[in-house]
PDB file of C-alpha atoms and ligand atoms in Angstrom:
ATOM      1  CA  MET A   1       7.449  -4.278  15.529  1.00  0.00           C
ATOM      2  CA  GLU A   2       5.290  -7.392  15.875  1.00  0.00           C
ATOM      3  CA  ASN A   3       2.135  -7.674  13.838  1.00  0.00           C
ATOM      4  CA  GLN A   4      -0.806  -6.286  15.769  1.00  0.00           C
ATOM      5  CA  MET A   5      -4.013  -8.228  16.367  1.00  0.00           C
ATOM      6  CA  ASP A   6      -6.192  -5.125  16.195  1.00  0.00           C
ATOM      7  CA  CYS A   7      -4.661  -3.806  12.958  1.00  0.00           C
ATOM      8  CA  ILE A   8      -6.897  -4.342   9.930  1.00  0.00           C
ATOM      9  CA  PHE A   9      -3.958  -4.648   7.504  1.00  0.00           C
ATOM     10  CA  CYS A  10      -2.098  -7.071   9.802  1.00  0.00           C
ATOM     11  CA  GLN A  11      -5.281  -9.159   9.647  1.00  0.00           C
ATOM     12  CA  ILE A  12      -5.205  -8.965   5.843  1.00  0.00           C
ATOM     13  CA  VAL A  13      -1.545 -10.105   5.966  1.00  0.00           C
ATOM     14  CA  SER A  14      -2.486 -13.093   8.158  1.00  0.00           C
ATOM     15  CA  GLY A  15      -5.521 -13.902   5.998  1.00  0.00           C
ATOM     16  CA  LYS A  16      -8.007 -13.346   8.850  1.00  0.00           C
ATOM     17  CA  ILE A  17      -9.676 -10.642   6.770  1.00  0.00           C
ATOM     18  CA  PRO A  18     -10.167 -11.610   3.111  1.00  0.00           C
ATOM     19  CA  SER A  19      -8.809  -9.336   0.399  1.00  0.00           C
ATOM     20  CA  ASP A  20      -8.237  -9.372  -3.344  1.00  0.00           C
ATOM     21  CA  VAL A  21      -4.520 -10.206  -3.171  1.00  0.00           C
ATOM     22  CA  ILE A  22      -2.661  -9.767  -6.437  1.00  0.00           C
ATOM     23  CA  TYR A  23       0.928 -10.278  -5.287  1.00  0.00           C
ATOM     24  CA  GLN A  24       2.743 -11.478  -2.181  1.00  0.00           C
ATOM     25  CA  ASP A  25       6.221 -12.473  -1.086  1.00  0.00           C
ATOM     26  CA  GLU A  26       8.148 -12.740   2.216  1.00  0.00           C
ATOM     27  CA  GLU A  27       8.248  -8.963   2.683  1.00  0.00           C
ATOM     28  CA  VAL A  28       5.164  -7.416   1.101  1.00  0.00           C
ATOM     29  CA  ILE A  29       1.614  -8.016  -0.037  1.00  0.00           C
ATOM     30  CA  ALA A  30      -0.416  -6.123  -2.663  1.00  0.00           C
ATOM     31  CA  PHE A  31      -4.217  -6.137  -2.820  1.00  0.00           C
ATOM     32  CA  ARG A  32      -7.020  -4.099  -4.375  1.00  0.00           C
ATOM     33  CA  ASP A  33      -8.439  -1.230  -2.327  1.00  0.00           C
ATOM     34  CA  ILE A  34     -11.933  -2.010  -1.004  1.00  0.00           C
ATOM     35  CA  ASN A  35     -13.122   1.499  -1.978  1.00  0.00           C
ATOM     36  CA  PRO A  36     -11.231   2.249  -5.196  1.00  0.00           C
ATOM     37  CA  GLN A  37     -10.735   5.914  -6.114  1.00  0.00           C
ATOM     38  CA  CYS A  38      -9.553   5.023  -9.632  1.00  0.00           C
ATOM     39  CA  PRO A  39     -10.017   2.155 -12.115  1.00  0.00           C
ATOM     40  CA  VAL A  40      -6.712   0.844 -10.729  1.00  0.00           C
ATOM     41  CA  HIS A  41      -6.314   1.304  -6.977  1.00  0.00           C
ATOM     42  CA  ILE A  42      -3.908  -1.142  -5.365  1.00  0.00           C
ATOM     43  CA  LEU A  43      -2.359  -1.029  -1.900  1.00  0.00           C
ATOM     44  CA  VAL A  44       1.188  -2.287  -1.358  1.00  0.00           C
ATOM     45  CA  ILE A  45       2.003  -2.960   2.305  1.00  0.00           C
ATOM     46  CA  PRO A  46       4.854  -4.518   4.266  1.00  0.00           C
ATOM     47  CA  ARG A  47       3.979  -7.742   6.099  1.00  0.00           C
ATOM     48  CA  GLU A  48       5.655  -6.234   9.140  1.00  0.00           C
ATOM     49  CA  HIS A  49       3.596  -3.664  11.033  1.00  0.00           C
ATOM     50  CA  PHE A  50       4.906  -0.109  10.720  1.00  0.00           C
ATOM     51  CA  THR A  51       2.293   2.344  11.985  1.00  0.00           C
ATOM     52  CA  SER A  52       3.191   5.033   9.475  1.00  0.00           C
ATOM     53  CA  LEU A  53       5.872   6.471   7.213  1.00  0.00           C
ATOM     54  CA  ILE A  54       7.393   8.324  10.176  1.00  0.00           C
ATOM     55  CA  ASP A  55       8.562   4.943  11.541  1.00  0.00           C
ATOM     56  CA  ILE A  56      10.652   4.298   8.431  1.00  0.00           C
ATOM     57  CA  THR A  57      14.419   4.838   8.690  1.00  0.00           C
ATOM     58  CA  SER A  58      17.385   4.020   6.481  1.00  0.00           C
ATOM     59  CA  HIS A  59      17.143   0.452   7.848  1.00  0.00           C
ATOM     60  CA  GLU A  60      14.017   0.041   5.741  1.00  0.00           C
ATOM     61  CA  ALA A  61      15.604   1.439   2.558  1.00  0.00           C
ATOM     62  CA  SER A  62      15.498  -1.887   0.770  1.00  0.00           C
ATOM     63  CA  LEU A  63      11.897  -2.557   1.871  1.00  0.00           C
ATOM     64  CA  MET A  64      10.787   0.830   0.531  1.00  0.00           C
ATOM     65  CA  GLY A  65      12.695   0.269  -2.701  1.00  0.00           C
ATOM     66  CA  HIS A  66      10.987  -3.094  -3.033  1.00  0.00           C
ATOM     67  CA  MET A  67       7.528  -1.564  -2.484  1.00  0.00           C
ATOM     68  CA  ILE A  68       8.134   1.098  -5.140  1.00  0.00           C
ATOM     69  CA  SER A  69       9.590  -1.258  -7.733  1.00  0.00           C
ATOM     70  CA  LEU A  70       6.692  -3.679  -7.120  1.00  0.00           C
ATOM     71  CA  ALA A  71       4.203  -0.828  -7.628  1.00  0.00           C
ATOM     72  CA  ASN A  72       5.949  -0.037 -10.930  1.00  0.00           C
ATOM     73  CA  GLN A  73       5.661  -3.670 -11.987  1.00  0.00           C
ATOM     74  CA  LEU A  74       1.971  -3.760 -11.022  1.00  0.00           C
ATOM     75  CA  ALA A  75       1.435  -0.561 -13.054  1.00  0.00           C
ATOM     76  CA  ARG A  76       2.923  -2.394 -16.061  1.00  0.00           C
ATOM     77  CA  ASP A  77       0.777  -5.477 -15.354  1.00  0.00           C
ATOM     78  CA  GLU A  78      -2.365  -3.312 -15.095  1.00  0.00           C
ATOM     79  CA  ALA A  79      -1.436  -1.550 -18.371  1.00  0.00           C
ATOM     80  CA  ILE A  80      -1.270   1.943 -16.855  1.00  0.00           C
ATOM     81  CA  SER A  81       2.492   2.447 -17.025  1.00  0.00           C
ATOM     82  CA  ASP A  82       2.338   4.281 -20.367  1.00  0.00           C
ATOM     83  CA  SER A  83      -0.728   6.396 -19.572  1.00  0.00           C
ATOM     84  CA  GLY A  84       0.697   7.325 -16.168  1.00  0.00           C
ATOM     85  CA  TYR A  85      -0.050   6.699 -12.523  1.00  0.00           C
ATOM     86  CA  ARG A  86       0.510   8.023  -9.030  1.00  0.00           C
ATOM     87  CA  LEU A  87       2.085   6.527  -5.909  1.00  0.00           C
ATOM     88  CA  VAL A  88       0.873   8.012  -2.615  1.00  0.00           C
ATOM     89  CA  ILE A  89       1.769   7.426   1.025  1.00  0.00           C
ATOM     90  CA  ASN A  90      -0.429   9.291   3.491  1.00  0.00           C
ATOM     91  CA  CYS A  91       1.242   9.881   6.862  1.00  0.00           C
ATOM     92  CA  GLY A  92      -0.676  10.717  10.032  1.00  0.00           C
ATOM     93  CA  LYS A  93      -4.018  12.435  10.589  1.00  0.00           C
ATOM     94  CA  GLN A  94      -3.467  15.635   8.639  1.00  0.00           C
ATOM     95  CA  GLY A  95      -1.694  13.626   5.945  1.00  0.00           C
ATOM     96  CA  GLY A  96      -4.990  11.794   5.383  1.00  0.00           C
ATOM     97  CA  GLN A  97      -3.898   8.423   6.782  1.00  0.00           C
ATOM     98  CA  LEU A  98      -6.884   6.405   8.000  1.00  0.00           C
ATOM     99  CA  VAL A  99      -5.381   2.931   8.391  1.00  0.00           C
ATOM    100  CA  PRO A 100      -2.422   2.922  10.823  1.00  0.00           C
ATOM    101  CA  HIS A 101      -0.302   0.357   8.951  1.00  0.00           C
ATOM    102  CA  LEU A 102       2.106   1.765   6.350  1.00  0.00           C
ATOM    103  CA  HIS A 103       0.717   1.439   2.823  1.00  0.00           C
ATOM    104  CA  LEU A 104       1.562   2.689  -0.647  1.00  0.00           C
ATOM    105  CA  HIS A 105      -1.373   3.555  -2.927  1.00  0.00           C
ATOM    106  CA  LEU A 106      -0.993   2.801  -6.659  1.00  0.00           C
ATOM    107  CA  LEU A 107      -3.588   4.921  -8.490  1.00  0.00           C
ATOM    108  CA  GLY A 108      -4.291   5.128 -12.190  1.00  0.00           C
ATOM    109  CA  GLY A 109      -6.528   4.372 -15.131  1.00  0.00           C
ATOM    110  CA  ARG A 110      -8.023   7.884 -15.337  1.00  0.00           C
ATOM    111  CA  GLN A 111      -6.768  11.459 -15.507  1.00  0.00           C
ATOM    112  CA  LEU A 112      -5.748  12.502 -11.999  1.00  0.00           C
ATOM    113  CA  SER A 113      -5.960  16.129 -10.946  1.00  0.00           C
ATOM    114  CA  GLY A 114      -2.763  18.107 -10.434  1.00  0.00           C
ATOM    115  CA  GLN A 115      -3.974  18.967  -6.945  1.00  0.00           C
ATOM    116  CA  LEU A 116      -1.835  17.657  -4.109  1.00  0.00           C
ATOM    117  CA  GLY A 117      -4.097  18.490  -1.230  1.00  0.00           C
TER     118      GLY A 117
HETATM  119  P1  5GP B 201      -5.329   5.856   3.916  1.00  0.00           P
HETATM  120  O1  5GP B 201      -6.362   6.947   3.955  1.00  0.00           O
HETATM  121  O2  5GP B 201      -5.063   5.313   5.293  1.00  0.00           O
HETATM  122  O3  5GP B 201      -4.073   6.269   3.201  1.00  0.00           O
HETATM  123  O4  5GP B 201      -5.938   4.717   3.025  1.00  0.00           O
HETATM  124  C1  5GP B 201      -6.514   3.555   3.541  1.00  0.00           C
HETATM  125  C2  5GP B 201      -7.109   2.788   2.388  1.00  0.00           C
HETATM  126  O5  5GP B 201      -7.405   1.490   2.821  1.00  0.00           O
HETATM  127  C3  5GP B 201      -8.409   3.409   1.858  1.00  0.00           C
HETATM  128  O6  5GP B 201      -8.259   3.686   0.472  1.00  0.00           O
HETATM  129  C4  5GP B 201      -9.445   2.322   2.140  1.00  0.00           C
HETATM  130  O7  5GP B 201     -10.436   2.225   1.133  1.00  0.00           O
HETATM  131  C5  5GP B 201      -8.597   1.064   2.237  1.00  0.00           C
HETATM  132  N1  5GP B 201      -9.147   0.037   3.095  1.00  0.00           N
HETATM  133  C6  5GP B 201      -9.618   0.212   4.373  1.00  0.00           C
HETATM  134  N2  5GP B 201     -10.036  -0.953   4.887  1.00  0.00           N
HETATM  135  C7  5GP B 201      -9.816  -1.897   3.920  1.00  0.00           C
HETATM  136  C8  5GP B 201     -10.050  -3.303   3.857  1.00  0.00           C
HETATM  137  O8  5GP B 201     -10.537  -3.940   4.797  1.00  0.00           O
HETATM  138  N3  5GP B 201      -9.713  -3.944   2.706  1.00  0.00           N
HETATM  139  C9  5GP B 201      -9.180  -3.265   1.649  1.00  0.00           C
HETATM  140  N4  5GP B 201      -8.881  -3.999   0.557  1.00  0.00           N
HETATM  141  N5  5GP B 201      -8.929  -1.948   1.681  1.00  0.00           N
HETATM  142  C10 5GP B 201      -9.252  -1.252   2.794  1.00  0.00           C
HETATM  143 ZN1   ZN B 202      -0.571  -3.715  11.022  1.00  0.00          ZN
END
């Protein structure tokens, strides 16, 4: 899917909306969440617009693997890999997804609850 003009994360990808970018390459970009829920709260997103996780198929296996291994590397860089962290993808309204551009949350730096919803 083409990047969408009205998508806030597509605008972060294109640089139209400023963000605290900490990593980028041809496929993905990682930036700090504007409203962090933890001392470390980073979003990893594909440059390409996928509305949500439901749009991901086996064709995107390498993209998803890249997003997860990057999140692991960022956890090491942010010094939370030993203490522990959480990766979250919210999908759709009842899944708690607010921004309709696929994103992986990296959360850590404090004790997270065991609650999953
Ligand atoms: P969701 O609920 O869709 O899984 O999470 C969306 C996340 O995007 C939220 O944690 C929210 O704070 C973050 N967010 C929304 N708009 C912006 C923005 O313009 N810049 C940044 N850096 N984060 C944003
Ligand atoms: Zn988008």
